[in-house]
Amino acid sequence: MKFQISKYKTIFYFFSLFFNYILNAESAKIVSGPILGYSTLKEVLVWVQTDQKSNVKLEYSEIGNSKNKLFSEEIQTKSEQGFIAKLIANQVEPGKKYNYNILIDGEKIPAKHSQVFQTQPFFAYASNEDPPSFSFALGSCSYINEPEFEVPGKTYGGEYFIFNSILSKKPNFMLWLGDNIYLREPDWDSRTGFFHRYRQQRGIPELAPLFASVHHYAIWDDHDFGPNDADSSYWMRETSEEMFKLHWGNPNYAKEGIYGSFIWGDVQFFF
């Protein structure tokens, strides 16, 4: 009798673990992204955010050679970092385009739209050849409505079709020039508030295709930083800087502030 009870307990425990695993696997999903960050000749960053602790990996292949699957290192998303993963594709060659997918806990997440990144073409400054041409988009003041936290009357946000219009021009990359999010009163006093605003801002479907196939670089303005016209006296400035660096895929940052630089073709950009 004791043997049977012990056996039943073992079976029950096994099935409890099994169903708990299944439930967790089903609930692990992407809540923001994928978003393309910087692109170089030999490396590309892809940003993604999950809804819980997960093991995340990038799968990619050069367009026209889909059988040769390449993978990034696996990253485990963590609560203290908002379940964000910055995945690095470092088995790439200059001047190529790659299809990519996100794997969460070993499962490929179906793409809802095109997911393509590019590496920059090689250009020798000492040669007599013309540098490669490129195009980029500029944008700022992206206000996404959240009805429960809006002031009475007409809201600032709307007409989100502009993001599809930008995508239709097929820029190589986009520069976000500040006020890329608009922190509200419930946001700027806590890390939870910052995480919420970035996640809400990036949750609209119109942004997803642009994020997934155009590379993005960013600076900030007062509404990314804190309250309206906030300055160095803002009490959450260190958290604000941390949140900005966590949510964007710029290639480098200064020790303090968000200063940085990148090169595209024969042009160097300074933040």
PDB file of C-alpha atoms in Angstrom:
ATOM      1  CA  MET A   1       0.000   0.000   0.000  1.00  0.00           C
ATOM      2  CA  LYS A   2       2.810   2.384   0.899  1.00  0.00           C
ATOM      3  CA  PHE A   3       4.539   1.517  -2.365  1.00  0.00           C
ATOM      4  CA  GLN A   4       1.399   2.339  -4.352  1.00  0.00           C
ATOM      5  CA  ILE A   5       0.930   5.681  -2.573  1.00  0.00           C
ATOM      6  CA  SER A   6       4.568   6.570  -3.210  1.00  0.00           C
ATOM      7  CA  LYS A   7       4.183   5.564  -6.853  1.00  0.00           C
ATOM      8  CA  TYR A   8       1.051   7.705  -7.252  1.00  0.00           C
ATOM      9  CA  LYS A   9       2.800  10.663  -5.629  1.00  0.00           C
ATOM     10  CA  THR A  10       5.693  10.294  -8.060  1.00  0.00           C
ATOM     11  CA  ILE A  11       3.341  10.148 -11.044  1.00  0.00           C
ATOM     12  CA  PHE A  12       1.364  13.147  -9.763  1.00  0.00           C
ATOM     13  CA  TYR A  13       4.572  15.116  -9.208  1.00  0.00           C
ATOM     14  CA  PHE A  14       5.809  14.254 -12.700  1.00  0.00           C
ATOM     15  CA  PHE A  15       2.581  15.386 -14.359  1.00  0.00           C
ATOM     16  CA  SER A  16       2.514  18.561 -12.241  1.00  0.00           C
ATOM     17  CA  LEU A  17       5.982  19.453 -13.481  1.00  0.00           C
ATOM     18  CA  PHE A  18       5.046  18.544 -17.045  1.00  0.00           C
ATOM     19  CA  PHE A  19       1.880  20.674 -17.127  1.00  0.00           C
ATOM     20  CA  ASN A  20       3.637  23.546 -15.381  1.00  0.00           C
ATOM     21  CA  TYR A  21       6.303  23.442 -18.094  1.00  0.00           C
ATOM     22  CA  ILE A  22       3.650  23.410 -20.832  1.00  0.00           C
ATOM     23  CA  LEU A  23       1.784  26.359 -19.317  1.00  0.00           C
ATOM     24  CA  ASN A  24       4.973  28.393 -18.964  1.00  0.00           C
ATOM     25  CA  ALA A  25       6.001  27.592 -22.534  1.00  0.00           C
ATOM     26  CA  GLU A  26       2.621  28.716 -23.837  1.00  0.00           C
ATOM     27  CA  SER A  27       2.666  31.970 -21.885  1.00  0.00           C
ATOM     28  CA  ALA A  28       6.172  33.015 -22.950  1.00  0.00           C
ATOM     29  CA  LYS A  29       5.736  35.487 -25.779  1.00  0.00           C
ATOM     30  CA  ILE A  30       7.052  38.694 -27.331  1.00  0.00           C
ATOM     31  CA  VAL A  31       5.496  41.889 -26.004  1.00  0.00           C
ATOM     32  CA  SER A  32       7.762  44.369 -27.828  1.00  0.00           C
ATOM     33  CA  GLY A  33       9.857  43.963 -30.919  1.00  0.00           C
ATOM     34  CA  PRO A  34      11.742  42.667 -32.622  1.00  0.00           C
ATOM     35  CA  ILE A  35      13.458  46.013 -33.187  1.00  0.00           C
ATOM     36  CA  LEU A  36      16.590  46.375 -35.307  1.00  0.00           C
ATOM     37  CA  GLY A  37      19.362  48.315 -33.626  1.00  0.00           C
ATOM     38  CA  TYR A  38      22.743  49.224 -35.049  1.00  0.00           C
ATOM     39  CA  SER A  39      24.229  47.686 -38.173  1.00  0.00           C
ATOM     40  CA  THR A  40      27.920  47.411 -39.018  1.00  0.00           C
ATOM     41  CA  LEU A  41      29.878  45.448 -41.606  1.00  0.00           C
ATOM     42  CA  LYS A  42      30.306  42.443 -39.296  1.00  0.00           C
ATOM     43  CA  GLU A  43      27.636  42.735 -36.607  1.00  0.00           C
ATOM     44  CA  VAL A  44      23.957  43.602 -36.145  1.00  0.00           C
ATOM     45  CA  LEU A  45      21.861  44.043 -33.003  1.00  0.00           C
ATOM     46  CA  VAL A  46      18.265  42.832 -32.694  1.00  0.00           C
ATOM     47  CA  TRP A  47      16.242  43.946 -29.641  1.00  0.00           C
ATOM     48  CA  VAL A  48      13.282  42.012 -28.240  1.00  0.00           C
ATOM     49  CA  GLN A  49      11.208  41.975 -25.037  1.00  0.00           C
ATOM     50  CA  THR A  50       9.347  38.987 -23.607  1.00  0.00           C
ATOM     51  CA  ASP A  51       6.578  38.870 -21.022  1.00  0.00           C
ATOM     52  CA  GLN A  52       8.445  36.630 -18.577  1.00  0.00           C
ATOM     53  CA  LYS A  53      11.768  34.940 -17.882  1.00  0.00           C
ATOM     54  CA  SER A  54      12.690  33.156 -21.111  1.00  0.00           C
ATOM     55  CA  ASN A  55      15.634  31.874 -23.104  1.00  0.00           C
ATOM     56  CA  VAL A  56      15.802  33.912 -26.291  1.00  0.00           C
ATOM     57  CA  LYS A  57      17.876  33.327 -29.410  1.00  0.00           C
ATOM     58  CA  LEU A  58      18.134  34.823 -32.894  1.00  0.00           C
ATOM     59  CA  GLU A  59      17.944  32.582 -35.965  1.00  0.00           C
ATOM     60  CA  TYR A  60      19.011  34.143 -39.264  1.00  0.00           C
ATOM     61  CA  SER A  61      20.045  33.246 -42.787  1.00  0.00           C
ATOM     62  CA  GLU A  62      21.269  35.187 -45.787  1.00  0.00           C
ATOM     63  CA  ILE A  63      18.536  35.869 -48.318  1.00  0.00           C
ATOM     64  CA  GLY A  64      18.918  33.273 -51.066  1.00  0.00           C
ATOM     65  CA  ASN A  65      20.647  30.798 -48.752  1.00  0.00           C
ATOM     66  CA  SER A  66      17.924  29.828 -46.290  1.00  0.00           C
ATOM     67  CA  LYS A  67      19.378  26.365 -45.651  1.00  0.00           C
ATOM     68  CA  ASN A  68      22.416  27.818 -43.895  1.00  0.00           C
ATOM     69  CA  LYS A  69      20.867  28.706 -40.533  1.00  0.00           C
ATOM     70  CA  LEU A  70      22.916  30.863 -38.196  1.00  0.00           C
ATOM     71  CA  PHE A  71      22.252  31.581 -34.525  1.00  0.00           C
ATOM     72  CA  SER A  72      23.117  34.193 -31.938  1.00  0.00           C
ATOM     73  CA  GLU A  73      24.116  33.342 -28.407  1.00  0.00           C
ATOM     74  CA  GLU A  74      21.123  32.550 -26.221  1.00  0.00           C
ATOM     75  CA  ILE A  75      20.134  35.185 -23.671  1.00  0.00           C
ATOM     76  CA  GLN A  76      17.931  34.656 -20.635  1.00  0.00           C
ATOM     77  CA  THR A  77      15.603  37.602 -20.101  1.00  0.00           C
ATOM     78  CA  LYS A  78      15.349  38.854 -16.508  1.00  0.00           C
ATOM     79  CA  SER A  79      12.724  40.749 -14.551  1.00  0.00           C
ATOM     80  CA  GLU A  80      15.130  43.443 -13.344  1.00  0.00           C
ATOM     81  CA  GLN A  81      15.905  44.292 -16.978  1.00  0.00           C
ATOM     82  CA  GLY A  82      12.294  44.240 -18.121  1.00  0.00           C
ATOM     83  CA  PHE A  83      12.729  40.829 -19.808  1.00  0.00           C
ATOM     84  CA  ILE A  84      14.726  42.529 -22.571  1.00  0.00           C
ATOM     85  CA  ALA A  85      17.263  40.752 -24.776  1.00  0.00           C
ATOM     86  CA  LYS A  86      19.783  42.387 -27.084  1.00  0.00           C
ATOM     87  CA  LEU A  87      20.720  39.673 -29.556  1.00  0.00           C
ATOM     88  CA  ILE A  88      23.890  39.967 -31.633  1.00  0.00           C
ATOM     89  CA  ALA A  89      24.185  38.522 -35.134  1.00  0.00           C
ATOM     90  CA  ASN A  90      27.957  38.203 -35.540  1.00  0.00           C
ATOM     91  CA  GLN A  91      28.264  35.579 -38.276  1.00  0.00           C
ATOM     92  CA  VAL A  92      27.420  37.993 -41.064  1.00  0.00           C
ATOM     93  CA  GLU A  93      29.233  39.398 -44.074  1.00  0.00           C
ATOM     94  CA  PRO A  94      29.288  43.003 -45.378  1.00  0.00           C
ATOM     95  CA  GLY A  95      26.637  44.178 -47.797  1.00  0.00           C
ATOM     96  CA  LYS A  96      24.194  41.327 -47.204  1.00  0.00           C
ATOM     97  CA  LYS A  97      20.551  41.036 -46.180  1.00  0.00           C
ATOM     98  CA  TYR A  98      19.295  38.373 -43.810  1.00  0.00           C
ATOM     99  CA  ASN A  99      15.905  36.984 -42.903  1.00  0.00           C
ATOM    100  CA  TYR A 100      15.591  36.380 -39.189  1.00  0.00           C
ATOM    101  CA  ASN A 101      13.322  34.854 -36.556  1.00  0.00           C
ATOM    102  CA  ILE A 102      13.131  34.941 -32.775  1.00  0.00           C
ATOM    103  CA  LEU A 103      13.295  31.692 -30.795  1.00  0.00           C
ATOM    104  CA  ILE A 104      11.834  31.653 -27.278  1.00  0.00           C
ATOM    105  CA  ASP A 105      12.607  28.595 -25.157  1.00  0.00           C
ATOM    106  CA  GLY A 106      13.532  26.775 -28.345  1.00  0.00           C
ATOM    107  CA  GLU A 107      10.295  27.583 -30.167  1.00  0.00           C
ATOM    108  CA  LYS A 108      10.267  29.761 -33.287  1.00  0.00           C
ATOM    109  CA  ILE A 109       7.864  32.695 -32.958  1.00  0.00           C
ATOM    110  CA  PRO A 110       5.829  33.097 -36.166  1.00  0.00           C
ATOM    111  CA  ALA A 111       6.622  36.378 -37.924  1.00  0.00           C
ATOM    112  CA  LYS A 112       3.599  38.601 -38.595  1.00  0.00           C
ATOM    113  CA  HIS A 113       5.433  40.658 -41.217  1.00  0.00           C
ATOM    114  CA  SER A 114       8.790  40.875 -42.970  1.00  0.00           C
ATOM    115  CA  GLN A 115      11.787  40.489 -40.645  1.00  0.00           C
ATOM    116  CA  VAL A 116      14.961  41.421 -42.515  1.00  0.00           C
ATOM    117  CA  PHE A 117      18.185  43.058 -41.345  1.00  0.00           C
ATOM    118  CA  GLN A 118      21.142  44.252 -43.380  1.00  0.00           C
ATOM    119  CA  THR A 119      24.853  44.703 -42.937  1.00  0.00           C
ATOM    120  CA  GLN A 120      26.633  47.723 -44.302  1.00  0.00           C
ATOM    121  CA  PRO A 121      28.579  47.311 -47.560  1.00  0.00           C
ATOM    122  CA  PHE A 122      32.364  47.469 -47.494  1.00  0.00           C
ATOM    123  CA  PHE A 123      33.806  50.760 -48.675  1.00  0.00           C
ATOM    124  CA  ALA A 124      37.540  51.477 -48.961  1.00  0.00           C
ATOM    125  CA  TYR A 125      38.234  55.146 -48.338  1.00  0.00           C
ATOM    126  CA  ALA A 126      41.500  54.949 -50.265  1.00  0.00           C
ATOM    127  CA  SER A 127      39.825  53.682 -53.415  1.00  0.00           C
ATOM    128  CA  ASN A 128      38.574  55.788 -56.286  1.00  0.00           C
ATOM    129  CA  GLU A 129      35.115  54.267 -56.058  1.00  0.00           C
ATOM    130  CA  ASP A 130      32.121  56.292 -54.997  1.00  0.00           C
ATOM    131  CA  PRO A 131      30.863  55.498 -51.497  1.00  0.00           C
ATOM    132  CA  PRO A 132      27.642  53.496 -51.291  1.00  0.00           C
ATOM    133  CA  SER A 133      24.495  55.580 -51.333  1.00  0.00           C
ATOM    134  CA  PHE A 134      21.952  55.241 -48.544  1.00  0.00           C
ATOM    135  CA  SER A 135      18.826  56.882 -47.208  1.00  0.00           C
ATOM    136  CA  PHE A 136      17.528  57.426 -43.709  1.00  0.00           C
ATOM    137  CA  ALA A 137      14.410  58.735 -42.007  1.00  0.00           C
ATOM    138  CA  LEU A 138      14.169  61.350 -39.261  1.00  0.00           C
ATOM    139  CA  GLY A 139      11.397  61.482 -36.693  1.00  0.00           C
ATOM    140  CA  SER A 140      10.471  62.829 -33.278  1.00  0.00           C
ATOM    141  CA  CYS A 141       7.501  63.591 -30.999  1.00  0.00           C
ATOM    142  CA  SER A 142       5.849  60.180 -31.147  1.00  0.00           C
ATOM    143  CA  TYR A 143       2.852  60.367 -28.831  1.00  0.00           C
ATOM    144  CA  ILE A 144       0.823  57.162 -28.434  1.00  0.00           C
ATOM    145  CA  ASN A 145      -2.522  57.571 -26.698  1.00  0.00           C
ATOM    146  CA  GLU A 146      -3.416  55.706 -23.518  1.00  0.00           C
ATOM    147  CA  PRO A 147      -7.009  56.757 -22.730  1.00  0.00           C
ATOM    148  CA  GLU A 148      -6.944  56.195 -18.968  1.00  0.00           C
ATOM    149  CA  PHE A 149      -4.003  58.586 -18.570  1.00  0.00           C
ATOM    150  CA  GLU A 150      -4.921  61.381 -20.982  1.00  0.00           C
ATOM    151  CA  VAL A 151      -6.041  64.903 -20.108  1.00  0.00           C
ATOM    152  CA  PRO A 152      -9.679  65.721 -20.947  1.00  0.00           C
ATOM    153  CA  GLY A 153     -10.370  66.857 -24.486  1.00  0.00           C
ATOM    154  CA  LYS A 154      -8.573  66.096 -27.718  1.00  0.00           C
ATOM    155  CA  THR A 155      -5.538  63.865 -27.246  1.00  0.00           C
ATOM    156  CA  TYR A 156      -2.141  64.479 -28.806  1.00  0.00           C
ATOM    157  CA  GLY A 157      -1.655  61.106 -30.478  1.00  0.00           C
ATOM    158  CA  GLY A 158      -3.133  59.549 -33.586  1.00  0.00           C
ATOM    159  CA  GLU A 159      -2.570  59.111 -37.319  1.00  0.00           C
ATOM    160  CA  TYR A 160      -0.173  56.243 -36.718  1.00  0.00           C
ATOM    161  CA  PHE A 161      -0.232  55.389 -40.424  1.00  0.00           C
ATOM    162  CA  ILE A 162       2.820  57.647 -40.673  1.00  0.00           C
ATOM    163  CA  PHE A 163       4.948  54.676 -39.593  1.00  0.00           C
ATOM    164  CA  ASN A 164       3.789  52.667 -42.602  1.00  0.00           C
ATOM    165  CA  SER A 165       4.520  55.681 -44.804  1.00  0.00           C
ATOM    166  CA  ILE A 166       8.090  55.783 -43.502  1.00  0.00           C
ATOM    167  CA  LEU A 167       8.518  52.063 -44.125  1.00  0.00           C
ATOM    168  CA  SER A 168       7.249  52.422 -47.690  1.00  0.00           C
ATOM    169  CA  LYS A 169      10.223  54.703 -48.489  1.00  0.00           C
ATOM    170  CA  LYS A 170      12.590  51.833 -47.599  1.00  0.00           C
ATOM    171  CA  PRO A 171      15.188  53.809 -45.620  1.00  0.00           C
ATOM    172  CA  ASN A 172      18.306  51.984 -44.503  1.00  0.00           C
ATOM    173  CA  PHE A 173      17.856  53.309 -40.998  1.00  0.00           C
ATOM    174  CA  MET A 174      15.892  55.780 -38.901  1.00  0.00           C
ATOM    175  CA  LEU A 175      17.100  58.416 -36.462  1.00  0.00           C
ATOM    176  CA  TRP A 176      14.739  59.059 -33.562  1.00  0.00           C
ATOM    177  CA  LEU A 177      15.428  62.642 -32.511  1.00  0.00           C
ATOM    178  CA  GLY A 178      13.785  62.757 -29.105  1.00  0.00           C
ATOM    179  CA  ASP A 179      10.355  62.659 -27.481  1.00  0.00           C
ATOM    180  CA  ASN A 180      10.305  59.122 -28.826  1.00  0.00           C
ATOM    181  CA  ILE A 181       8.050  58.326 -25.892  1.00  0.00           C
ATOM    182  CA  TYR A 182       5.981  60.658 -23.739  1.00  0.00           C
ATOM    183  CA  LEU A 183       6.330  59.890 -20.050  1.00  0.00           C
ATOM    184  CA  ARG A 184       3.189  60.745 -18.067  1.00  0.00           C
ATOM    185  CA  GLU A 185       2.654  61.456 -14.369  1.00  0.00           C
ATOM    186  CA  PRO A 186       2.226  57.749 -13.486  1.00  0.00           C
ATOM    187  CA  ASP A 187       5.502  56.894 -15.244  1.00  0.00           C
ATOM    188  CA  TRP A 188       8.311  59.168 -14.175  1.00  0.00           C
ATOM    189  CA  ASP A 189       8.470  58.241 -10.463  1.00  0.00           C
ATOM    190  CA  SER A 190       9.417  54.553 -10.812  1.00  0.00           C
ATOM    191  CA  ARG A 191      11.194  51.921 -12.862  1.00  0.00           C
ATOM    192  CA  THR A 192       7.827  50.201 -13.247  1.00  0.00           C
ATOM    193  CA  GLY A 193       6.436  53.369 -14.792  1.00  0.00           C
ATOM    194  CA  PHE A 194       9.302  53.642 -17.275  1.00  0.00           C
ATOM    195  CA  PHE A 195       8.943  50.003 -18.305  1.00  0.00           C
ATOM    196  CA  HIS A 196       5.214  50.477 -18.760  1.00  0.00           C
ATOM    197  CA  ARG A 197       5.566  53.547 -20.962  1.00  0.00           C
ATOM    198  CA  TYR A 198       8.145  52.016 -23.291  1.00  0.00           C
ATOM    199  CA  ARG A 199       6.096  48.843 -23.591  1.00  0.00           C
ATOM    200  CA  GLN A 200       2.838  50.736 -24.206  1.00  0.00           C
ATOM    201  CA  GLN A 201       4.477  53.056 -26.709  1.00  0.00           C
ATOM    202  CA  ARG A 202       5.862  50.183 -28.746  1.00  0.00           C
ATOM    203  CA  GLY A 203       2.734  48.065 -28.577  1.00  0.00           C
ATOM    204  CA  ILE A 204       0.780  49.571 -31.463  1.00  0.00           C
ATOM    205  CA  PRO A 205       0.638  47.350 -34.570  1.00  0.00           C
ATOM    206  CA  GLU A 206       1.585  50.182 -36.945  1.00  0.00           C
ATOM    207  CA  LEU A 207       5.090  50.360 -35.472  1.00  0.00           C
ATOM    208  CA  ALA A 208       5.924  46.656 -35.668  1.00  0.00           C
ATOM    209  CA  PRO A 209       6.835  46.357 -39.393  1.00  0.00           C
ATOM    210  CA  LEU A 210       9.000  49.498 -39.245  1.00  0.00           C
ATOM    211  CA  PHE A 211      10.813  48.271 -36.157  1.00  0.00           C
ATOM    212  CA  ALA A 212      11.399  44.815 -37.641  1.00  0.00           C
ATOM    213  CA  SER A 213      13.019  45.732 -40.981  1.00  0.00           C
ATOM    214  CA  VAL A 214      14.589  49.194 -40.597  1.00  0.00           C
ATOM    215  CA  HIS A 215      17.581  49.837 -38.329  1.00  0.00           C
ATOM    216  CA  HIS A 216      17.055  52.368 -35.536  1.00  0.00           C
ATOM    217  CA  TYR A 217      19.248  54.838 -33.642  1.00  0.00           C
ATOM    218  CA  ALA A 218      17.999  57.314 -31.050  1.00  0.00           C
ATOM    219  CA  ILE A 219      18.675  60.347 -28.906  1.00  0.00           C
ATOM    220  CA  TRP A 220      16.335  61.790 -26.301  1.00  0.00           C
ATOM    221  CA  ASP A 221      14.515  64.961 -25.334  1.00  0.00           C
ATOM    222  CA  ASP A 222      12.680  66.012 -22.198  1.00  0.00           C
ATOM    223  CA  HIS A 223       9.713  63.640 -22.536  1.00  0.00           C
ATOM    224  CA  ASP A 224      11.977  60.582 -22.866  1.00  0.00           C
ATOM    225  CA  PHE A 225      13.925  61.866 -19.878  1.00  0.00           C
ATOM    226  CA  GLY A 226      11.196  62.807 -17.390  1.00  0.00           C
ATOM    227  CA  PRO A 227       8.579  65.521 -16.829  1.00  0.00           C
ATOM    228  CA  ASN A 228       8.087  68.338 -19.318  1.00  0.00           C
ATOM    229  CA  ASP A 229      11.259  70.462 -19.595  1.00  0.00           C
ATOM    230  CA  ALA A 230      13.025  68.272 -17.019  1.00  0.00           C
ATOM    231  CA  ASP A 231      16.694  69.060 -16.350  1.00  0.00           C
ATOM    232  CA  SER A 232      19.560  67.740 -14.210  1.00  0.00           C
ATOM    233  CA  SER A 233      17.524  68.331 -11.047  1.00  0.00           C
ATOM    234  CA  TYR A 234      15.160  65.509 -12.028  1.00  0.00           C
ATOM    235  CA  TRP A 235      15.267  62.979  -9.201  1.00  0.00           C
ATOM    236  CA  MET A 236      15.079  59.910 -11.466  1.00  0.00           C
ATOM    237  CA  ARG A 237      17.665  60.990 -14.023  1.00  0.00           C
ATOM    238  CA  GLU A 238      19.925  57.964 -13.471  1.00  0.00           C
ATOM    239  CA  THR A 239      16.992  55.590 -13.904  1.00  0.00           C
ATOM    240  CA  SER A 240      15.911  57.503 -16.995  1.00  0.00           C
ATOM    241  CA  GLU A 241      19.345  57.087 -18.563  1.00  0.00           C
ATOM    242  CA  GLU A 242      19.388  53.393 -17.679  1.00  0.00           C
ATOM    243  CA  MET A 243      15.959  52.903 -19.264  1.00  0.00           C
ATOM    244  CA  PHE A 244      16.927  54.698 -22.463  1.00  0.00           C
ATOM    245  CA  LYS A 245      20.065  52.612 -22.909  1.00  0.00           C
ATOM    246  CA  LEU A 246      18.156  49.428 -22.138  1.00  0.00           C
ATOM    247  CA  HIS A 247      15.407  50.118 -24.681  1.00  0.00           C
ATOM    248  CA  TRP A 248      17.476  51.323 -27.642  1.00  0.00           C
ATOM    249  CA  GLY A 249      20.126  49.571 -29.724  1.00  0.00           C
ATOM    250  CA  ASN A 250      22.713  52.297 -30.277  1.00  0.00           C
ATOM    251  CA  PRO A 251      26.222  50.878 -30.799  1.00  0.00           C
ATOM    252  CA  ASN A 252      27.906  52.815 -27.993  1.00  0.00           C
ATOM    253  CA  TYR A 253      27.316  55.267 -25.155  1.00  0.00           C
ATOM    254  CA  ALA A 254      29.402  57.601 -23.033  1.00  0.00           C
ATOM    255  CA  LYS A 255      29.886  56.695 -19.367  1.00  0.00           C
ATOM    256  CA  GLU A 256      27.408  59.414 -18.468  1.00  0.00           C
ATOM    257  CA  GLY A 257      24.629  60.545 -20.755  1.00  0.00           C
ATOM    258  CA  ILE A 258      23.603  59.024 -24.063  1.00  0.00           C
ATOM    259  CA  TYR A 259      26.354  60.521 -26.227  1.00  0.00           C
ATOM    260  CA  GLY A 260      27.688  58.290 -28.965  1.00  0.00           C
ATOM    261  CA  SER A 261      28.544  57.952 -32.629  1.00  0.00           C
ATOM    262  CA  PHE A 262      28.180  55.603 -35.580  1.00  0.00           C
ATOM    263  CA  ILE A 263      29.280  55.405 -39.213  1.00  0.00           C
ATOM    264  CA  TRP A 264      27.092  54.575 -42.185  1.00  0.00           C
ATOM    265  CA  GLY A 265      28.849  54.517 -45.538  1.00  0.00           C
ATOM    266  CA  ASP A 266      31.204  57.500 -45.658  1.00  0.00           C
ATOM    267  CA  VAL A 267      29.253  59.540 -43.086  1.00  0.00           C
ATOM    268  CA  GLN A 268      29.842  59.663 -39.344  1.00  0.00           C
ATOM    269  CA  PHE A 269      26.909  60.606 -37.117  1.00  0.00           C
ATOM    270  CA  PHE A 270      27.377  62.102 -33.655  1.00  0.00           C
ATOM    271  CA  PHE A 271      24.744  61.959 -30.929  1.00  0.00           C
TER     272      PHE A 271
END
